[in-house]
Structure formats: structure tokens, C-alpha cells
């Protein structure tokens, strides 16, 4: 193989590596895969999670939750790239994976917060579809 | 004592500023479950600041924790309760110095907020109302806004910083 071919192969390999999500992580992928399976059981014919729906969920004012926390943004930043603040005044690291690279790898922790914050904001647990959309949104940020 | 240890001890007293006379000192929270579970939304307050009966009631009502659902799994709940009962103002490991934080709380009362105990109220009576409302403080539960070493159990006397 000529040197130019080698360089081409190298460049292609780099391009492929660079285009895979920067924070690919098997534990995170497993959480999303499980949510997708659940979403498809909940809603036969369900396609894929959507970052756009996740963004809308993040920003929307919801009813049914507790006063003072109508949306995710009440405690998290106005965008997932911002640092949030709990009602007790403690800073919350940004939800965006690019800002907080360690997030969304511990399934129990992810579920704990979806349950708690679902109750807080929606007045009910988040559905698998909502969780998947949300994760798809914040992991792409 | 070996020389190296003596040197280390000497160095540690040099690098760590020692607290002033007016400061409050309690042991830092060392339990990883407590730091993780309690410390997510607010600083993990040292159990010494409330009596056992208060912590018991707090842990029993975590599903509605000042308006938030802070319920825990059974393992975590048991660990958090055990640590708080042991290290409470009147707990077996609270230490003699901590007794004062529980003093003057009526026997029949179990305050759920440290900020409502007579000791805390007295210590903070000079803090102006607008300071509590400022964005960086936001809540009386935010010890760290003023007491930078609160997590280490060192609460500096802030009276001279109220004038800024």
C-alpha cells in the first residue's frame, strides 16, 4: 500500500472516530437501550427518542407538580449548559454532558432523580419516553 | 515519634489556618451515604446541630422534606438515620461540645430546621434580612454562602463581614 493510501486510511479512521459521540459510554448506552425497550412496550410502534421533544420537556411549564417548580429550569439552568441551583441554594452542575462528562452512567441514580423530580415538577413519575427524550437532549448538549 | 511524622504534623498546622476563638467547630460529616444522599440538594449538615428526636422525625418524613420528595431506599434510610442518631446533639457520639446546640429546645419539641433552634437564631440575629434574600445566599440552609469551611465543620464568626 502506498504512503498516500495509508494516509487516506488514517484520515478516514480519524473521521469515523471523531464522528462517534464524544462521550460514548456503555453504561449510558445501556440505560437508554432499556428505556427504549420500555417506551416501545408502553407505546407499540414507538420510533426513536427525540432531542427536540426532550428540549421542549426541559423548557415547558408543567402543571400537577409542586408550587415553585413548574419546570426543570426552576432548579437547573435555563439551558442544560448552565449551572443550576437547588431551592436550598446549592449549585447544581450543568445537565449537559459536555459540561458534566460523568453524568448518566449510574442507572439507580438516574432513576432516583427522574422519580423525585418527576413528582416535583409533573406530579407523577416520568414515562420511559420522557426519560429517553430528556437524556437524548442533554447528552447531545 | 519518627521525625517524618513530626514534620508532617508541623506542616499540617502551618497549611491549615487554625480557626479563631469565636468560631464554632463540629466534626465534619464522614459517612459517604450521608454525604451523597443529604448533600445532593444542600450541604450535609452536621447531626450535632439537632437533637435525636428531630432527626428521627426528619428521616420519618423524607417523602415530604420541606416540600420536596427526598425519600430514600431502605438501606440508605437506615444508614442516614443511624449516623444522625449517633452524632446528634444528644447522641452517644455527638460529643460534649455539641450539647449546647440542643439546649433550650423544649423537651416536647422536635424542630426540623436547624435555623429554628434557639442557638442558631441567637448566633444569626445580626444578619440583615436582605442578606438572606440575596442570590448567592438564597436560603438559610445555605451555610456555605457565608461559612466557607462549613463542610469541614468550621463555622467562622462572620460578624465583621456583614458590613459589605
Coordinates of C-alpha atoms in Angstrom, one line a residue:
Chain A
X1 CA 0.0 0.0 0.0
X2 CA 1.3 3.4 -1.0
X3 CA 2.0 6.0 1.6
X4 CA -0.8 8.2 0.3
X5 CA -3.3 5.3 0.8
X6 CA -2.1 4.8 4.3
X7 CA -2.7 8.5 4.9
X8 CA -6.2 8.2 3.5
X9 CA -7.0 5.2 5.7
X10 CA -5.6 7.1 8.7
X11 CA -7.7 10.1 7.8
X12 CA -10.9 8.0 7.4
X13 CA -10.3 6.2 10.7
X14 CA -9.9 9.6 12.4
X15 CA -13.1 10.9 10.7
X16 CA -15.1 7.9 11.9
X17 CA -13.7 8.1 15.5
X18 CA -14.3 11.8 15.6
X19 CA -17.9 11.5 14.4
X20 CA -18.9 9.0 17.1
X21 CA -20.4 10.7 20.1
X22 CA -17.7 12.2 22.2
X23 CA -18.9 10.6 25.4
X24 CA -19.9 7.2 24.2
X25 CA -20.2 5.1 27.4
X26 CA -21.5 1.5 27.6
X27 CA -23.4 2.1 30.9
X28 CA -25.1 5.2 29.4
X29 CA -26.0 3.3 26.3
X30 CA -27.5 0.5 28.3
X31 CA -29.7 2.9 30.3
X32 CA -31.0 4.4 27.0
X33 CA -31.5 1.0 25.4
X34 CA -33.5 -0.2 28.4
X35 CA -35.6 3.0 28.3
X36 CA -36.2 2.5 24.6
X37 CA -37.4 -1.1 25.1
X38 CA -39.8 0.2 27.8
X39 CA -41.1 3.0 25.7
X40 CA -41.8 0.5 22.9
X41 CA -43.7 -1.7 25.4
X42 CA -45.7 1.4 26.6
X43 CA -46.4 2.6 23.1
X44 CA -46.4 0.0 20.3
X45 CA -44.9 1.4 17.2
X46 CA -42.8 3.9 19.1
X47 CA -39.8 5.0 16.9
X48 CA -36.8 6.8 18.5
X49 CA -36.2 9.2 21.2
X50 CA -36.0 12.8 20.2
X51 CA -33.7 15.6 21.4
X52 CA -36.3 18.1 20.2
X53 CA -39.0 16.6 22.4
X54 CA -36.5 16.5 25.3
X55 CA -35.7 20.2 24.9
X56 CA -39.4 21.0 24.9
X57 CA -40.0 18.9 28.0
X58 CA -37.0 20.6 29.7
X59 CA -38.3 24.1 29.0
X60 CA -42.0 23.7 29.3
X61 CA -44.1 24.9 32.3
X62 CA -45.9 21.9 33.7
X63 CA -48.9 21.6 35.9
X64 CA -49.5 19.0 38.5
X65 CA -46.2 19.4 40.3
X66 CA -45.4 21.4 43.4
X67 CA -45.6 25.2 43.5
X68 CA -42.3 26.9 42.6
X69 CA -41.0 24.1 40.5
X70 CA -43.2 24.1 37.3
X71 CA -40.3 23.3 35.0
X72 CA -36.9 21.6 35.0
X73 CA -35.4 25.1 34.7
X74 CA -36.7 26.1 38.1
X75 CA -33.6 24.4 39.6
X76 CA -31.5 23.6 36.6
X77 CA -30.3 26.4 34.3
X78 CA -32.4 28.0 31.6
X79 CA -30.4 25.8 29.3
X80 CA -28.6 22.5 30.2
X81 CA -25.3 24.3 29.6
X82 CA -25.8 26.5 32.7
X83 CA -25.2 25.7 36.3
X84 CA -28.4 25.4 38.3
X85 CA -29.2 26.0 41.9
X86 CA -31.3 23.9 44.3
X87 CA -34.0 25.5 46.4
X88 CA -31.6 25.3 49.3
X89 CA -29.1 27.3 47.4
X90 CA -26.6 24.6 46.4
X91 CA -25.1 24.8 42.9
X92 CA -26.1 22.0 40.5
X93 CA -23.6 21.1 37.8
X94 CA -25.0 21.6 34.3
X95 CA -27.1 18.8 32.9
X96 CA -25.3 19.0 29.5
X97 CA -23.0 16.0 29.2
X98 CA -20.4 18.3 27.5
X99 CA -20.2 20.3 30.8
X100 CA -20.6 17.4 33.2
X101 CA -19.0 14.4 31.5
X102 CA -19.6 12.0 34.3
X103 CA -23.3 12.1 34.3
X104 CA -25.9 9.5 33.3
X105 CA -23.9 6.3 33.9
X106 CA -25.4 5.1 37.2
X107 CA -28.8 3.7 36.5
X108 CA -30.0 3.8 40.0
X109 CA -29.1 7.4 40.4
X110 CA -30.7 8.3 37.1
X111 CA -33.9 6.6 38.1
X112 CA -33.9 8.2 41.5
X113 CA -33.7 11.7 40.1
X114 CA -36.3 11.1 37.4
X115 CA -38.7 9.8 40.1
X116 CA -38.1 12.6 42.6
X117 CA -38.1 15.4 40.0
X118 CA -41.0 13.9 38.1
X119 CA -43.0 14.1 41.3
X120 CA -41.7 17.6 42.0
X121 CA -42.4 19.0 38.5
X122 CA -45.0 16.9 36.9
X123 CA -46.7 15.5 39.9
X124 CA -46.1 11.9 38.6
X125 CA -43.2 9.7 37.6
X126 CA -41.7 10.5 34.2
X127 CA -42.5 8.0 31.5
X128 CA -39.8 6.0 29.7
X129 CA -40.4 8.1 26.6
X130 CA -39.9 11.3 28.6
X131 CA -36.8 10.0 30.3
X132 CA -35.3 8.9 26.9
X133 CA -36.1 12.2 25.2
X134 CA -34.6 14.1 28.1
X135 CA -31.4 12.0 28.1
X136 CA -31.1 12.2 24.4
X137 CA -31.4 16.0 24.6
X138 CA -28.9 16.6 27.5
X139 CA -26.4 14.1 26.3
X140 CA -26.3 15.8 22.9
X141 CA -25.7 19.2 24.5
Chain B
X1 CA 7.8 10.0 67.3
X2 CA 9.6 9.4 64.0
X3 CA 10.9 12.7 62.5
X4 CA 8.9 12.4 59.3
X5 CA 5.6 12.2 61.2
X6 CA 6.6 15.1 63.4
X7 CA 7.4 17.1 60.3
X8 CA 4.0 16.2 58.7
X9 CA 2.2 17.3 61.8
X10 CA 4.1 20.5 61.9
X11 CA 3.4 21.2 58.2
X12 CA -0.3 20.4 58.6
X13 CA -0.7 23.0 61.3
X14 CA 1.1 25.5 59.0
X15 CA -1.0 24.9 55.9
X16 CA -4.4 24.7 57.6
X17 CA -5.4 28.0 59.0
X18 CA -6.5 27.4 62.6
X19 CA -10.0 28.7 63.5
X20 CA -10.4 31.8 65.5
X21 CA -11.7 31.9 69.0
X22 CA -15.3 32.9 68.1
X23 CA -15.7 30.1 65.5
X24 CA -17.9 27.1 66.0
X25 CA -16.4 23.7 65.5
X26 CA -18.1 20.4 65.0
X27 CA -16.7 17.2 63.4
X28 CA -17.2 17.0 59.6
X29 CA -19.7 14.5 58.2
X30 CA -17.7 11.4 57.4
X31 CA -20.4 9.0 56.3
X32 CA -20.3 8.6 52.5
X33 CA -24.0 7.7 52.3
X34 CA -24.9 10.8 54.3
X35 CA -22.7 13.0 52.2
X36 CA -24.1 11.6 49.0
X37 CA -27.8 11.5 49.9
X38 CA -28.1 14.6 52.1
X39 CA -25.5 16.5 50.2
X40 CA -27.1 16.5 46.8
X41 CA -29.6 19.3 47.4
X42 CA -27.9 21.1 50.4
X43 CA -24.8 20.8 52.4
X44 CA -24.9 17.7 54.6
X45 CA -25.5 19.5 57.9
X46 CA -23.6 18.1 60.8
X47 CA -26.0 16.0 63.0
X48 CA -24.7 17.8 66.1
X49 CA -27.0 20.8 65.4
X50 CA -30.2 19.0 66.2
X51 CA -31.3 16.5 68.9
X52 CA -32.1 12.9 68.2
X53 CA -35.9 13.4 68.3
X54 CA -35.5 16.0 65.4
X55 CA -33.5 13.7 63.2
X56 CA -35.9 10.8 63.8
X57 CA -38.8 13.0 62.7
X58 CA -36.9 14.3 59.7
X59 CA -36.0 10.8 58.4
X60 CA -39.5 9.6 59.0
X61 CA -40.9 12.4 56.8
X62 CA -38.4 12.4 53.9
X63 CA -41.2 11.8 51.4
X64 CA -42.3 15.4 52.1
X65 CA -39.0 17.1 53.0
X66 CA -39.8 20.8 53.2
X67 CA -41.9 20.4 50.1
X68 CA -39.7 18.0 48.2
X69 CA -39.7 14.3 47.9
X70 CA -36.4 13.2 49.4
X71 CA -37.4 9.6 50.2
X72 CA -34.5 7.1 50.3
X73 CA -34.2 3.4 49.7
X74 CA -34.3 1.3 52.9
X75 CA -30.6 0.7 53.1
X76 CA -29.8 4.4 52.7
X77 CA -32.5 5.5 55.0
X78 CA -31.2 3.2 57.8
X79 CA -27.7 4.4 57.3
X80 CA -28.7 8.1 57.4
X81 CA -30.8 7.6 60.4
X82 CA -28.2 5.7 62.3
X83 CA -25.5 8.3 61.6
X84 CA -27.7 11.1 62.7
X85 CA -28.9 9.5 65.9
X86 CA -25.4 8.6 66.9
X87 CA -24.0 12.1 66.2
X88 CA -27.0 14.2 67.3
X89 CA -26.6 17.0 69.8
X90 CA -27.7 14.5 72.5
X91 CA -26.4 11.4 70.6
X92 CA -23.8 9.0 72.0
X93 CA -21.1 10.2 69.5
X94 CA -22.3 13.8 69.4
X95 CA -19.6 14.9 71.7
X96 CA -19.8 17.1 74.8
X97 CA -19.4 20.3 72.9
X98 CA -22.5 19.6 70.9
X99 CA -24.8 19.5 73.9
X100 CA -25.2 23.3 73.7
X101 CA -26.9 23.1 70.2
X102 CA -29.8 21.1 71.7
X103 CA -30.1 23.2 74.8
X104 CA -33.2 25.4 75.3
X105 CA -35.2 23.3 72.8
X106 CA -38.3 22.3 74.8
X107 CA -38.4 18.6 75.6
X108 CA -41.7 18.2 73.8
X109 CA -40.4 19.9 70.7
X110 CA -38.6 18.4 67.7
X111 CA -37.6 21.3 65.4
X112 CA -37.0 20.2 61.8
X113 CA -34.9 23.2 60.9
X114 CA -31.5 23.9 62.5
X115 CA -32.4 27.6 61.7
X116 CA -35.2 27.4 64.2
X117 CA -33.2 26.3 67.2
X118 CA -32.6 28.9 69.9
X119 CA -28.9 28.6 69.5
X120 CA -28.9 29.2 65.7
X121 CA -31.3 32.1 66.0
X122 CA -29.2 33.8 68.6
X123 CA -26.0 33.4 66.6
X124 CA -27.6 34.9 63.4
X125 CA -29.6 37.7 64.9
X126 CA -27.3 40.4 63.5
X127 CA -27.5 39.2 59.9
X128 CA -29.6 41.6 57.9
X129 CA -32.8 40.4 56.1
X130 CA -31.6 41.5 52.7
X131 CA -28.5 39.3 53.0
X132 CA -30.7 36.2 53.3
X133 CA -32.6 37.2 50.2
X134 CA -29.5 37.7 48.0
X135 CA -29.0 35.4 45.1
X136 CA -25.8 33.9 46.5
X137 CA -27.4 33.0 49.8
X138 CA -31.0 32.3 48.6
X139 CA -31.8 30.1 51.6
X140 CA -30.9 30.0 55.3
X141 CA -30.0 26.3 54.6
X142 CA -27.1 27.6 52.5
X143 CA -24.4 27.7 55.3
X144 CA -21.6 27.7 52.7
X145 CA -22.6 31.1 51.3
X146 CA -21.1 32.7 54.3
X147 CA -19.3 30.0 56.2
X148 CA -16.8 28.8 53.6
X149 CA -15.5 26.0 55.7
X150 CA -18.9 24.7 56.9
X151 CA -18.4 21.3 55.4
X152 CA -15.3 20.9 57.4
X153 CA -17.4 21.7 60.5
X154 CA -15.8 25.1 60.9
X155 CA -18.2 28.0 61.1
X156 CA -16.3 31.2 61.1
X157 CA -17.7 34.1 63.1
X158 CA -19.0 36.3 60.3
X159 CA -20.0 39.4 62.3
X160 CA -17.3 41.6 60.7
X161 CA -18.4 40.7 57.2
X162 CA -21.9 42.0 57.5
X163 CA -20.9 45.5 56.5
X164 CA -20.0 44.8 52.9

